[in-house]
Short mmCIF file of C-alpha atoms and ligand atoms in Angstrom, two decimals:
data_model
loop_
_atom_site.label_atom_id
_atom_site.label_comp_id
_atom_site.label_asym_id
_atom_site.label_seq_id
_atom_site.Cartn_x
_atom_site.Cartn_y
_atom_site.Cartn_z
CA MET W 1 81.28 226.38 174.18
CA ASP W 2 84.08 223.94 174.91
CA ALA W 3 81.72 221.51 176.58
CA MET W 4 79.43 221.64 173.56
CA PHE W 5 82.32 221.01 171.21
CA SER W 6 83.45 217.99 173.14
CA SER W 7 79.94 216.56 173.48
CA CYS W 8 79.71 216.73 169.67
CA GLY W 9 83.17 215.24 169.20
CA LEU W 10 84.29 218.32 167.31
CA GLN W 11 87.21 219.47 169.45
CA THR W 12 89.63 219.62 166.53
CA LEU W 13 87.81 222.36 164.63
CA PRO W 14 89.84 225.49 164.03
CA THR W 15 88.30 228.41 165.91
CA GLU W 16 87.44 230.39 162.76
CA PHE W 17 84.90 227.64 161.97
CA ALA W 18 83.25 227.79 165.39
CA TRP W 19 79.51 227.53 164.95
CA SER W 20 77.03 229.63 166.84
CA PRO W 21 75.49 228.17 170.03
CA PRO W 22 72.05 227.73 168.34
CA CYS W 23 73.78 225.88 165.51
CA LEU W 24 75.60 223.60 167.94
CA ARG W 25 72.39 222.95 169.81
CA ALA W 26 70.65 221.97 166.56
CA LEU W 27 73.57 219.72 165.63
CA THR W 28 73.52 218.05 169.02
CA ALA W 29 69.79 217.39 168.66
CA ILE W 30 70.31 215.83 165.23
CA GLN W 31 73.13 213.65 166.55
CA ARG W 32 70.91 212.49 169.37
CA ASP W 33 67.97 211.68 167.06
CA PHE W 34 70.15 209.76 164.60
CA GLU W 35 72.30 207.92 167.08
CA ILE W 36 71.71 204.18 167.37
CA ASP W 37 73.79 202.86 170.22
CA ASP W 38 74.89 199.24 170.51
CA GLU W 39 71.99 198.25 172.78
CA LYS W 40 69.45 199.67 170.36
CA LEU W 41 71.22 197.95 167.46
CA LYS W 42 70.83 194.64 169.25
CA ARG W 43 67.13 195.25 169.83
CA ILE W 44 66.62 196.12 166.17
CA ALA W 45 68.52 193.00 165.04
CA ALA W 46 66.46 190.84 167.43
CA ARG W 47 63.21 192.20 166.02
CA PHE W 48 64.63 191.73 162.51
CA GLU W 49 65.20 188.06 163.26
CA GLU W 50 61.58 187.72 164.41
CA GLU W 51 60.40 189.33 161.17
CA LEU W 52 62.48 186.85 159.13
CA TYR W 53 60.58 184.01 160.81
CA GLU W 54 57.22 185.76 160.40
CA GLY W 55 57.84 186.29 156.69
CA LEU W 56 58.72 182.63 156.17
CA SER W 57 55.63 181.51 158.08
CA LYS W 58 52.84 183.54 156.52
CA HIS W 59 51.99 185.68 153.53
CA GLY W 60 51.16 189.33 154.19
CA GLU W 61 53.93 189.99 156.73
CA ASN W 62 56.35 192.96 156.50
CA LEU W 63 59.17 190.82 155.13
CA THR W 64 57.86 188.90 152.17
CA MET W 65 60.76 186.40 152.18
CA GLU W 66 60.26 185.49 148.53
CA ALA W 67 61.07 181.98 147.33
CA THR W 68 63.35 182.36 144.31
CA TRP W 69 63.26 178.74 143.03
CA VAL W 70 67.04 178.78 142.93
CA HIS W 71 67.77 175.41 144.50
CA GLY W 72 71.23 175.52 145.93
CA LEU W 73 74.55 177.15 145.35
CA PRO W 74 76.54 176.63 142.14
CA LYS W 75 79.22 173.97 141.97
CA GLY W 76 81.62 176.28 140.20
CA THR W 77 81.65 174.01 137.14
CA GLU W 78 78.89 175.87 135.27
CA THR W 79 80.07 177.17 131.89
CA GLY W 80 78.70 178.81 128.74
CA SER W 81 77.77 182.23 127.35
CA PHE W 82 74.57 183.99 128.36
CA LEU W 83 72.71 187.18 127.67
CA THR W 84 71.69 188.99 130.86
CA VAL W 85 69.69 192.11 131.61
CA ASP W 86 69.80 193.86 134.94
CA LEU W 87 67.07 196.41 135.56
CA GLY W 88 68.09 198.22 138.73
CA GLY W 89 66.99 201.41 140.44
CA THR W 90 69.20 203.71 138.38
CA ASN W 91 70.60 201.86 135.36
CA ILE W 92 69.89 199.09 132.93
CA ARG W 93 72.82 196.86 132.10
CA VAL W 94 72.77 194.41 129.21
CA CYS W 95 75.62 191.88 129.24
CA TRP W 96 77.02 188.94 127.35
CA ILE W 97 78.70 186.83 129.97
CA THR W 98 80.99 183.90 129.41
CA LEU W 99 81.47 181.54 132.35
CA ARG W 100 84.57 179.38 132.40
CA GLY W 101 84.25 177.75 135.81
CA ARG W 102 85.51 178.57 139.30
CA GLY W 103 89.01 179.97 139.27
CA CYS W 104 88.56 181.87 135.97
CA GLN W 105 87.08 185.36 136.02
CA PRO W 106 83.88 185.43 133.95
CA GLU W 107 84.25 187.50 130.81
CA ILE W 108 81.75 190.35 130.60
CA VAL W 109 80.85 192.47 127.61
CA GLN W 110 78.31 195.04 128.70
CA LYS W 111 76.34 198.14 127.92
CA LEU W 112 75.13 200.34 130.74
CA SER W 113 72.44 203.00 130.20
CA HIS W 114 70.72 205.34 132.58
CA ILE W 115 67.00 204.72 133.02
CA PRO W 116 65.27 207.97 132.00
CA GLU W 117 63.04 209.62 134.62
CA VAL W 118 60.03 209.47 132.25
CA VAL W 119 60.35 205.70 132.15
CA LYS W 120 60.47 205.43 135.96
CA THR W 121 57.09 207.10 136.33
CA GLY W 122 55.46 206.25 133.00
CA GLU W 123 53.42 203.34 131.65
CA ALA W 124 54.22 199.63 131.36
CA HIS W 125 54.61 199.75 127.57
CA GLN W 126 57.24 202.51 127.87
CA LEU W 127 59.24 200.50 130.38
CA TRP W 128 59.22 197.26 128.39
CA GLY W 129 59.78 199.12 125.10
CA PHE W 130 62.86 200.69 126.70
CA VAL W 131 64.12 197.33 128.00
CA ALA W 132 63.50 195.58 124.66
CA ASP W 133 65.21 198.44 122.77
CA SER W 134 68.25 198.19 125.04
CA ILE W 135 68.46 194.44 124.38
CA ASP W 136 67.88 194.92 120.65
CA HIS W 137 70.72 197.48 120.32
CA PHE W 138 73.08 195.29 122.29
CA VAL W 139 72.31 192.13 120.34
CA ARG W 140 72.77 193.97 117.02
CA GLU W 141 75.94 195.77 118.07
CA ARG W 142 77.50 192.54 119.27
CA GLY W 143 76.34 190.54 116.26
CA LEU W 144 74.57 187.98 118.47
CA HIS W 145 72.27 185.69 116.49
CA CYS W 146 68.89 184.53 117.66
CA THR W 147 66.33 182.74 115.55
CA ALA W 148 63.05 180.96 116.21
CA SER W 149 64.85 177.61 116.07
CA SER W 150 67.81 178.83 118.12
CA PRO W 151 66.69 181.49 120.59
CA LEU W 152 69.09 183.21 122.98
CA ALA W 153 68.73 182.34 126.69
CA LEU W 154 68.27 185.42 128.86
CA GLY W 155 68.87 185.77 132.62
CA PHE W 156 66.74 188.69 133.75
CA THR W 157 67.63 190.48 136.99
CA PHE W 158 64.63 192.50 138.10
CA SER W 159 65.40 194.10 141.44
CA TYR W 160 61.93 194.67 142.84
CA PRO W 161 59.69 192.47 144.99
CA VAL W 162 58.15 189.74 142.85
CA ARG W 163 56.18 186.69 143.92
CA GLN W 164 57.44 183.72 141.91
CA ASP W 165 56.06 180.22 141.58
CA SER W 166 58.85 179.17 139.28
CA LEU W 167 62.20 180.48 138.07
CA THR W 168 60.64 181.86 134.90
CA ASN W 169 57.77 183.98 136.13
CA GLY W 170 57.09 186.58 138.78
CA ARG W 171 54.32 189.01 139.64
CA LEU W 172 55.44 192.43 140.78
CA LYS W 173 54.01 193.07 144.23
CA THR W 174 54.83 196.75 144.51
CA TRP W 175 57.32 199.19 143.03
CA THR W 176 60.14 200.28 145.31
CA LYS W 177 63.08 202.73 145.00
CA GLY W 178 60.89 205.59 143.73
CA PHE W 179 59.62 203.75 140.63
CA ASP W 180 55.96 204.34 139.91
CA ILE W 181 55.10 202.76 136.55
CA LYS W 182 51.46 202.09 135.83
CA GLY W 183 50.26 198.68 134.67
CA VAL W 184 53.00 196.43 136.08
CA GLU W 185 52.06 195.82 139.74
CA GLY W 186 50.16 192.53 140.03
CA GLU W 187 51.37 191.43 136.58
CA ASP W 188 53.90 188.83 135.48
CA VAL W 189 56.97 190.83 134.46
CA VAL W 190 58.35 188.00 132.31
CA SER W 191 55.19 187.87 130.15
CA GLN W 192 55.32 191.64 129.75
CA LEU W 193 58.98 191.53 128.68
CA ASP W 194 58.29 188.55 126.36
CA LYS W 195 55.56 190.52 124.62
CA ALA W 196 57.88 193.51 124.06
CA LEU W 197 60.64 191.21 122.74
CA ARG W 198 58.23 189.47 120.36
CA ALA W 199 57.02 192.84 119.09
CA LYS W 200 60.61 193.45 117.98
CA ASP W 201 60.96 189.96 116.51
CA LEU W 202 63.63 189.12 119.02
CA HIS W 203 63.85 185.37 119.66
CA ILE W 204 64.99 185.53 123.24
CA ASP W 205 63.74 183.28 126.05
CA VAL W 206 63.82 184.34 129.68
CA VAL W 207 65.25 181.25 131.40
CA ALA W 208 65.72 182.83 134.83
CA LEU W 209 64.09 185.76 136.60
CA ILE W 210 66.18 186.77 139.59
CA ASN W 211 66.65 189.47 142.20
CA ASP W 212 69.95 191.38 142.45
CA THR W 213 70.58 189.98 145.94
CA THR W 214 70.18 186.40 144.68
CA GLY W 215 72.53 187.36 141.85
CA ALA W 216 75.14 188.58 144.33
CA LEU W 217 74.79 185.40 146.42
CA ILE W 218 75.10 183.03 143.47
CA ALA W 219 77.77 185.00 141.58
CA SER W 220 79.94 185.17 144.64
CA SER W 221 79.44 181.48 145.53
CA TYR W 222 80.45 180.59 141.99
CA MET W 223 83.92 181.98 142.71
CA ASP W 224 84.09 181.75 146.51
CA ALA W 225 82.71 178.78 148.41
CA GLU W 226 82.72 180.74 151.70
CA THR W 227 79.83 182.96 150.58
CA VAL W 228 76.86 182.83 152.98
CA ILE W 229 74.73 185.86 152.07
CA GLY W 230 74.27 188.12 149.05
CA ALA W 231 73.36 191.72 149.78
CA ILE W 232 72.85 195.02 148.04
CA PHE W 233 73.67 198.32 149.72
CA GLY W 234 72.93 200.63 146.84
CA THR W 235 69.89 202.57 145.67
CA GLY W 236 67.93 200.01 147.67
CA SER W 237 68.82 197.70 150.53
CA ASN W 238 68.16 193.96 150.68
CA ALA W 239 69.71 190.50 151.09
CA ALA W 240 69.31 186.87 150.02
CA TYR W 241 70.45 183.63 151.65
CA MET W 242 69.82 179.91 151.46
CA GLU W 243 66.99 178.18 153.38
CA ASN W 244 65.54 174.70 153.22
CA VAL W 245 62.02 174.27 151.89
CA GLY W 246 61.03 172.71 155.23
CA SER W 247 61.81 176.02 156.97
CA ILE W 248 59.36 177.95 154.78
CA PRO W 249 55.96 176.97 156.25
CA LYS W 250 54.01 179.32 153.95
CA LEU W 251 55.30 177.56 150.83
CA LYS W 252 52.96 174.89 149.52
CA THR W 253 55.13 172.62 147.40
CA PRO W 254 55.66 168.89 146.93
CA LEU W 255 59.44 169.43 147.10
CA PRO W 256 61.19 167.45 149.86
CA PRO W 257 61.78 169.55 153.04
CA ASP W 258 65.56 169.38 152.69
CA THR W 259 65.51 170.99 149.21
CA PRO W 260 67.57 174.17 149.33
CA MET W 261 65.83 177.38 148.25
CA ALA W 262 67.41 180.82 148.00
CA ILE W 263 65.26 183.41 149.76
CA ASN W 264 65.06 187.02 148.67
CA CYS W 265 64.18 188.66 152.00
CA GLU W 266 62.88 191.96 150.57
CA TYR W 267 63.93 193.37 153.89
CA GLY W 268 63.68 197.01 152.83
CA ALA W 269 60.16 196.58 154.24
CA PHE W 270 61.45 195.71 157.73
CA ASP W 271 59.46 197.42 160.50
CA ASN W 272 56.72 198.75 158.24
CA SER W 273 54.55 198.44 161.34
CA HIS W 274 56.91 200.91 163.15
CA ARG W 275 57.73 198.91 166.25
CA VAL W 276 61.41 199.39 166.66
CA LEU W 277 63.14 201.76 164.23
CA PRO W 278 63.76 205.22 165.70
CA ARG W 279 62.23 207.30 162.90
CA THR W 280 62.94 211.03 162.85
CA LYS W 281 60.70 213.72 161.41
CA PHE W 282 62.90 213.62 158.30
CA ASP W 283 62.23 209.91 157.78
CA GLN W 284 58.54 210.60 158.11
CA MET W 285 58.72 213.39 155.53
CA ILE W 286 60.51 211.11 153.04
CA ASP W 287 57.88 208.44 153.50
CA ARG W 288 54.97 210.86 153.24
CA ASP W 289 56.24 212.33 149.98
CA SER W 290 57.23 209.00 148.38
CA PRO W 291 55.11 207.26 145.72
CA ARG W 292 54.34 204.42 148.21
CA PRO W 293 53.89 205.85 151.74
CA GLY W 294 53.96 203.23 154.48
CA GLU W 295 56.22 200.89 152.48
CA GLN W 296 59.98 200.19 152.68
CA THR W 297 60.45 201.79 156.10
CA PHE W 298 63.92 200.30 156.64
CA GLU W 299 65.09 201.07 153.12
CA LYS W 300 63.97 204.68 153.43
CA MET W 301 66.27 205.09 156.45
CA SER W 302 69.32 203.26 155.14
CA ALA W 303 69.59 203.01 151.37
CA GLY W 304 71.43 205.16 148.86
CA LEU W 305 68.37 206.63 147.20
CA TYR W 306 67.33 208.20 150.49
CA LEU W 307 70.53 209.14 152.37
CA GLY W 308 71.15 212.24 150.27
CA GLU W 309 67.51 213.24 150.61
CA ILE W 310 67.53 212.86 154.41
CA PHE W 311 70.65 215.03 154.45
CA ARG W 312 68.99 217.63 152.19
CA LEU W 313 65.93 217.80 154.43
CA ILE W 314 68.16 218.38 157.48
CA ILE W 315 70.11 221.21 155.89
CA CYS W 316 66.91 222.82 154.61
CA ASP W 317 65.64 222.65 158.19
CA PHE W 318 68.83 224.36 159.42
CA HIS W 319 68.31 227.03 156.77
CA ASP W 320 64.68 227.53 157.77
CA HIS W 321 65.88 228.14 161.34
CA GLY W 322 68.45 230.71 160.18
CA LEU W 323 71.37 228.38 160.96
CA LEU W 324 72.84 227.88 157.46
CA PHE W 325 73.20 229.85 154.19
CA LYS W 326 71.55 232.95 155.69
CA THR W 327 71.62 235.34 152.74
CA GLN W 328 71.60 232.73 150.01
CA ASN W 329 69.00 231.77 147.45
CA VAL W 330 68.16 228.15 148.27
CA SER W 331 65.50 227.55 145.61
CA ARG W 332 67.51 224.76 143.92
CA LEU W 333 68.28 223.13 147.25
CA ALA W 334 64.58 223.13 148.03
CA ARG W 335 63.92 220.67 145.18
CA PRO W 336 63.52 217.07 146.41
CA TYR W 337 66.33 214.64 145.62
CA THR W 338 68.79 217.33 144.42
CA ILE W 339 71.54 215.84 146.55
CA ASP W 340 72.56 212.29 145.93
CA THR W 341 74.63 209.94 148.03
CA ALA W 342 77.70 210.59 145.85
CA PHE W 343 77.90 214.04 147.42
CA LEU W 344 77.77 212.53 150.91
CA SER W 345 80.71 210.34 149.89
CA ALA W 346 82.57 213.43 148.69
CA LEU W 347 81.84 215.24 151.96
CA GLU W 348 83.72 212.53 153.81
CA SER W 349 86.66 212.29 151.43
CA ASP W 350 87.31 215.64 149.71
CA THR W 351 88.91 218.85 150.99
CA LEU W 352 86.74 221.67 152.33
CA PRO W 353 87.66 224.16 149.56
CA ASN W 354 86.83 221.58 146.84
CA LEU W 355 83.56 220.82 148.58
CA VAL W 356 82.55 224.48 148.52
CA GLY W 357 82.74 224.31 144.70
CA LYS W 358 80.98 220.94 144.45
CA PHE W 359 78.17 222.04 146.72
CA GLU W 360 77.67 225.23 144.73
CA SER W 361 77.43 223.33 141.45
CA ILE W 362 74.82 220.97 142.91
CA SER W 363 72.75 223.44 144.88
CA GLY W 364 73.56 226.93 143.61
CA VAL W 365 74.46 227.86 147.20
CA GLU W 366 77.82 229.42 148.03
CA ALA W 367 78.66 227.93 151.42
CA THR W 368 81.46 229.11 153.72
CA LEU W 369 84.19 226.71 154.82
CA GLY W 370 82.61 226.58 158.28
CA GLU W 371 79.25 225.70 156.75
CA VAL W 372 80.79 222.94 154.67
CA GLN W 373 82.42 221.60 157.80
CA LEU W 374 78.99 221.45 159.37
CA LEU W 375 77.62 219.70 156.26
CA ARG W 376 80.38 217.12 156.63
CA ARG W 377 79.37 216.46 160.22
CA LEU W 378 75.70 216.12 159.25
CA ALA W 379 76.61 213.74 156.42
CA GLU W 380 78.55 211.60 158.89
CA VAL W 381 75.54 211.45 161.16
CA VAL W 382 73.19 210.34 158.36
CA THR W 383 75.50 207.77 156.79
CA THR W 384 76.65 206.35 160.12
CA ARG W 385 73.05 205.57 160.98
CA GLY W 386 72.57 204.05 157.50
CA ALA W 387 75.63 201.80 157.88
CA ARG W 388 74.69 200.70 161.40
CA LEU W 389 71.13 199.86 160.34
CA SER W 390 72.48 197.97 157.31
CA ALA W 391 74.35 195.66 159.69
CA CYS W 392 71.10 194.69 161.49
CA GLY W 393 69.57 192.74 158.60
CA ILE W 394 72.75 190.77 157.97
CA ALA W 395 73.22 190.08 161.70
CA ALA W 396 69.63 188.83 161.89
CA ILE W 397 70.15 186.37 159.03
CA CYS W 398 73.38 185.13 160.62
CA LYS W 399 71.67 184.63 163.96
CA LYS W 400 68.68 182.88 162.45
CA LYS W 401 70.84 180.49 160.44
CA GLY W 402 73.52 180.03 163.10
CA ILE W 403 76.12 181.39 160.67
CA ARG W 404 79.32 182.04 162.62
CA GLU W 405 81.71 182.66 159.77
CA GLY W 406 81.69 183.37 156.07
CA HIS W 407 81.55 186.05 153.42
CA VAL W 408 78.71 188.48 152.83
CA ALA W 409 78.87 189.24 149.10
CA VAL W 410 77.87 192.85 148.63
CA ASP W 411 77.25 195.03 145.63
CA GLY W 412 75.75 198.52 145.33
CA SER W 413 76.91 202.10 145.13
CA VAL W 414 76.88 202.81 148.86
CA ALA W 415 79.06 199.82 149.74
CA ASN W 416 81.34 200.32 146.73
CA LYS W 417 81.74 204.08 146.73
CA HIS W 418 81.21 205.49 150.20
CA PRO W 419 84.57 205.89 151.93
CA THR W 420 83.55 204.87 155.46
CA PHE W 421 80.40 202.78 155.01
CA LYS W 422 82.17 199.39 155.16
CA SER W 423 84.14 200.13 158.33
CA ARG W 424 81.08 201.50 160.14
CA TRP W 425 79.04 198.51 158.98
CA ALA W 426 81.71 196.08 160.20
CA LYS W 427 81.88 197.80 163.58
CA ALA W 428 78.11 197.63 163.99
CA LEU W 429 77.99 193.96 162.95
CA ALA W 430 80.70 193.20 165.50
CA ALA W 431 78.72 195.04 168.19
CA ILE W 432 75.57 193.03 167.47
CA LEU W 433 77.32 189.68 167.17
CA ASP W 434 79.64 190.39 170.09
CA TRP W 435 83.15 190.37 168.73
CA GLN W 436 85.90 192.98 168.51
CA SER W 437 86.02 194.29 164.96
CA ASP W 438 89.18 193.90 162.94
CA ARG W 439 87.82 194.11 159.43
CA GLU W 440 90.38 191.82 157.81
CA ARG W 441 89.88 189.07 160.37
CA ASP W 442 86.20 189.40 161.28
CA PRO W 443 84.63 185.92 161.13
CA ILE W 444 81.74 187.27 159.04
CA ARG W 445 82.89 189.93 156.64
CA MET W 446 81.87 191.85 153.60
CA VAL W 447 83.41 190.97 150.24
CA GLY W 448 82.72 192.71 146.94
CA ALA W 449 80.26 191.13 144.52
CA LYS W 450 80.81 193.62 141.72
CA ASP W 451 78.68 192.76 138.68
CA GLY W 452 77.01 190.14 140.86
CA SER W 453 73.59 190.75 139.33
CA GLY W 454 74.76 190.00 135.81
CA ILE W 455 77.12 187.14 136.64
CA GLY W 456 74.58 185.67 139.05
CA ALA W 457 71.90 185.70 136.35
CA ALA W 458 74.27 183.90 133.97
CA VAL W 459 75.24 181.28 136.57
CA ILE W 460 71.59 180.65 137.48
CA ALA W 461 70.70 180.36 133.79
CA ALA W 462 73.52 177.81 133.42
CA MET W 463 72.39 175.89 136.53
CA HIS W 464 68.84 175.82 135.21
CA LEU W 465 69.66 174.79 131.63
CA ARG W 466 71.87 171.95 132.83
CA HIS W 467 68.86 170.30 134.47
C1 LIG Y 501 64.67 197.18 146.73
C2 LIG Y 501 63.97 196.07 145.97
C3 LIG Y 501 64.73 194.76 146.12
C4 LIG Y 501 66.18 194.96 145.75
C5 LIG Y 501 66.78 196.10 146.54
C6 LIG Y 501 68.23 196.38 146.15
O1 LIG Y 501 64.61 196.89 148.08
O2 LIG Y 501 62.64 195.92 146.40
O3 LIG Y 501 64.16 193.77 145.28
O4 LIG Y 501 66.90 193.78 145.99
O5 LIG Y 501 66.04 197.28 146.33
O6 LIG Y 501 68.33 196.73 144.81
#
């Protein structure tokens, strides 16, 4: 027993929480399947770098490396007030943002609403009706005026893969993050939103369609000139950085080769051809039961929407093998997506007795302290893998661009709310890029880009209108 404890790193457990040998064996197997050692991390990051090049070279590759038509970083002198809408994986946020230049915090007035489940899986007209209603309420509540002769400029953050041939249009390629709305894929999302706004007599012009990662990159650069990458570690996982047009062979454009162009990598789709990521049976189950099997392989192993679900599948498996919650009714736990990543955060920060109560309110299962301790260990395993994988994409961009120092501007619930994600991510990045991690002094380090999507949309709108 002692040997098993030490191989699992669990020596400190009080004896009353000792798990049975079959339970320890199952835990050890899970740890083995989810472990990504430093060598493997390096191999994944190397393949990631290849996929960045492939995506820039040709259409139809795993990474779509979307041109955003954002030409360069802000100067920090952009000013003005802008309406922005951020349609993410969980919420819609409508904002009125006032930019006052680098050195002054932008002023944000905002309204956040949860996107109802019926909208996420409904029809296009429901989605755009919901978005237009949210804008309409906000504009009325705030007394913002828009008329045919003086329309309001809107920066629209739409955090899904779109193919753009200008800043003001974009065809949705495929839904991600569990969305499955009919009638939008293949269509220009700006035209669809325009139509819904016109139907409400709202004189609002979309002046910039952007991704949340581009928003994080630009918002952060507006305040901090050391920003090199914008990333989201939230419901989904993705990053944006700056290329030159000449390094994007697939792009047919008369623009000079040295024109800067922000690239939205859409790297949640990394390794869709399954060459390098060590997928477990749980990852395969998530993919199989998702609305778009075969897509977003990397995201399904590392992003917030899926971490809780991977964890739930593991504990259901333990239950099925008689290793957890033996005499309990697990019918609620058996429902997909009943556990979200917030509970995994709690498992790593709250006390065991509190967690017993939290787990019962989520799942209806009364777990023992020993069982909750096991849940904590399993949560660590799942989120450690997520954090280590999340470092691979950023390391790949840094290697490709020869970036040796700078700030990675990050927003998203996993980065912002999980207690250990950032330190595990930093350690993994250091392992790939070969330095000793000391988070405060790491040459490339994560900085918060809170509200980056909204502020970024406003800054891009300002950059665009100035030209
Ligand atoms: C998904 C989307 C991508 C977005 C990311 C983070 O991967 O496809 O556009 O940036 O989630 O929200």
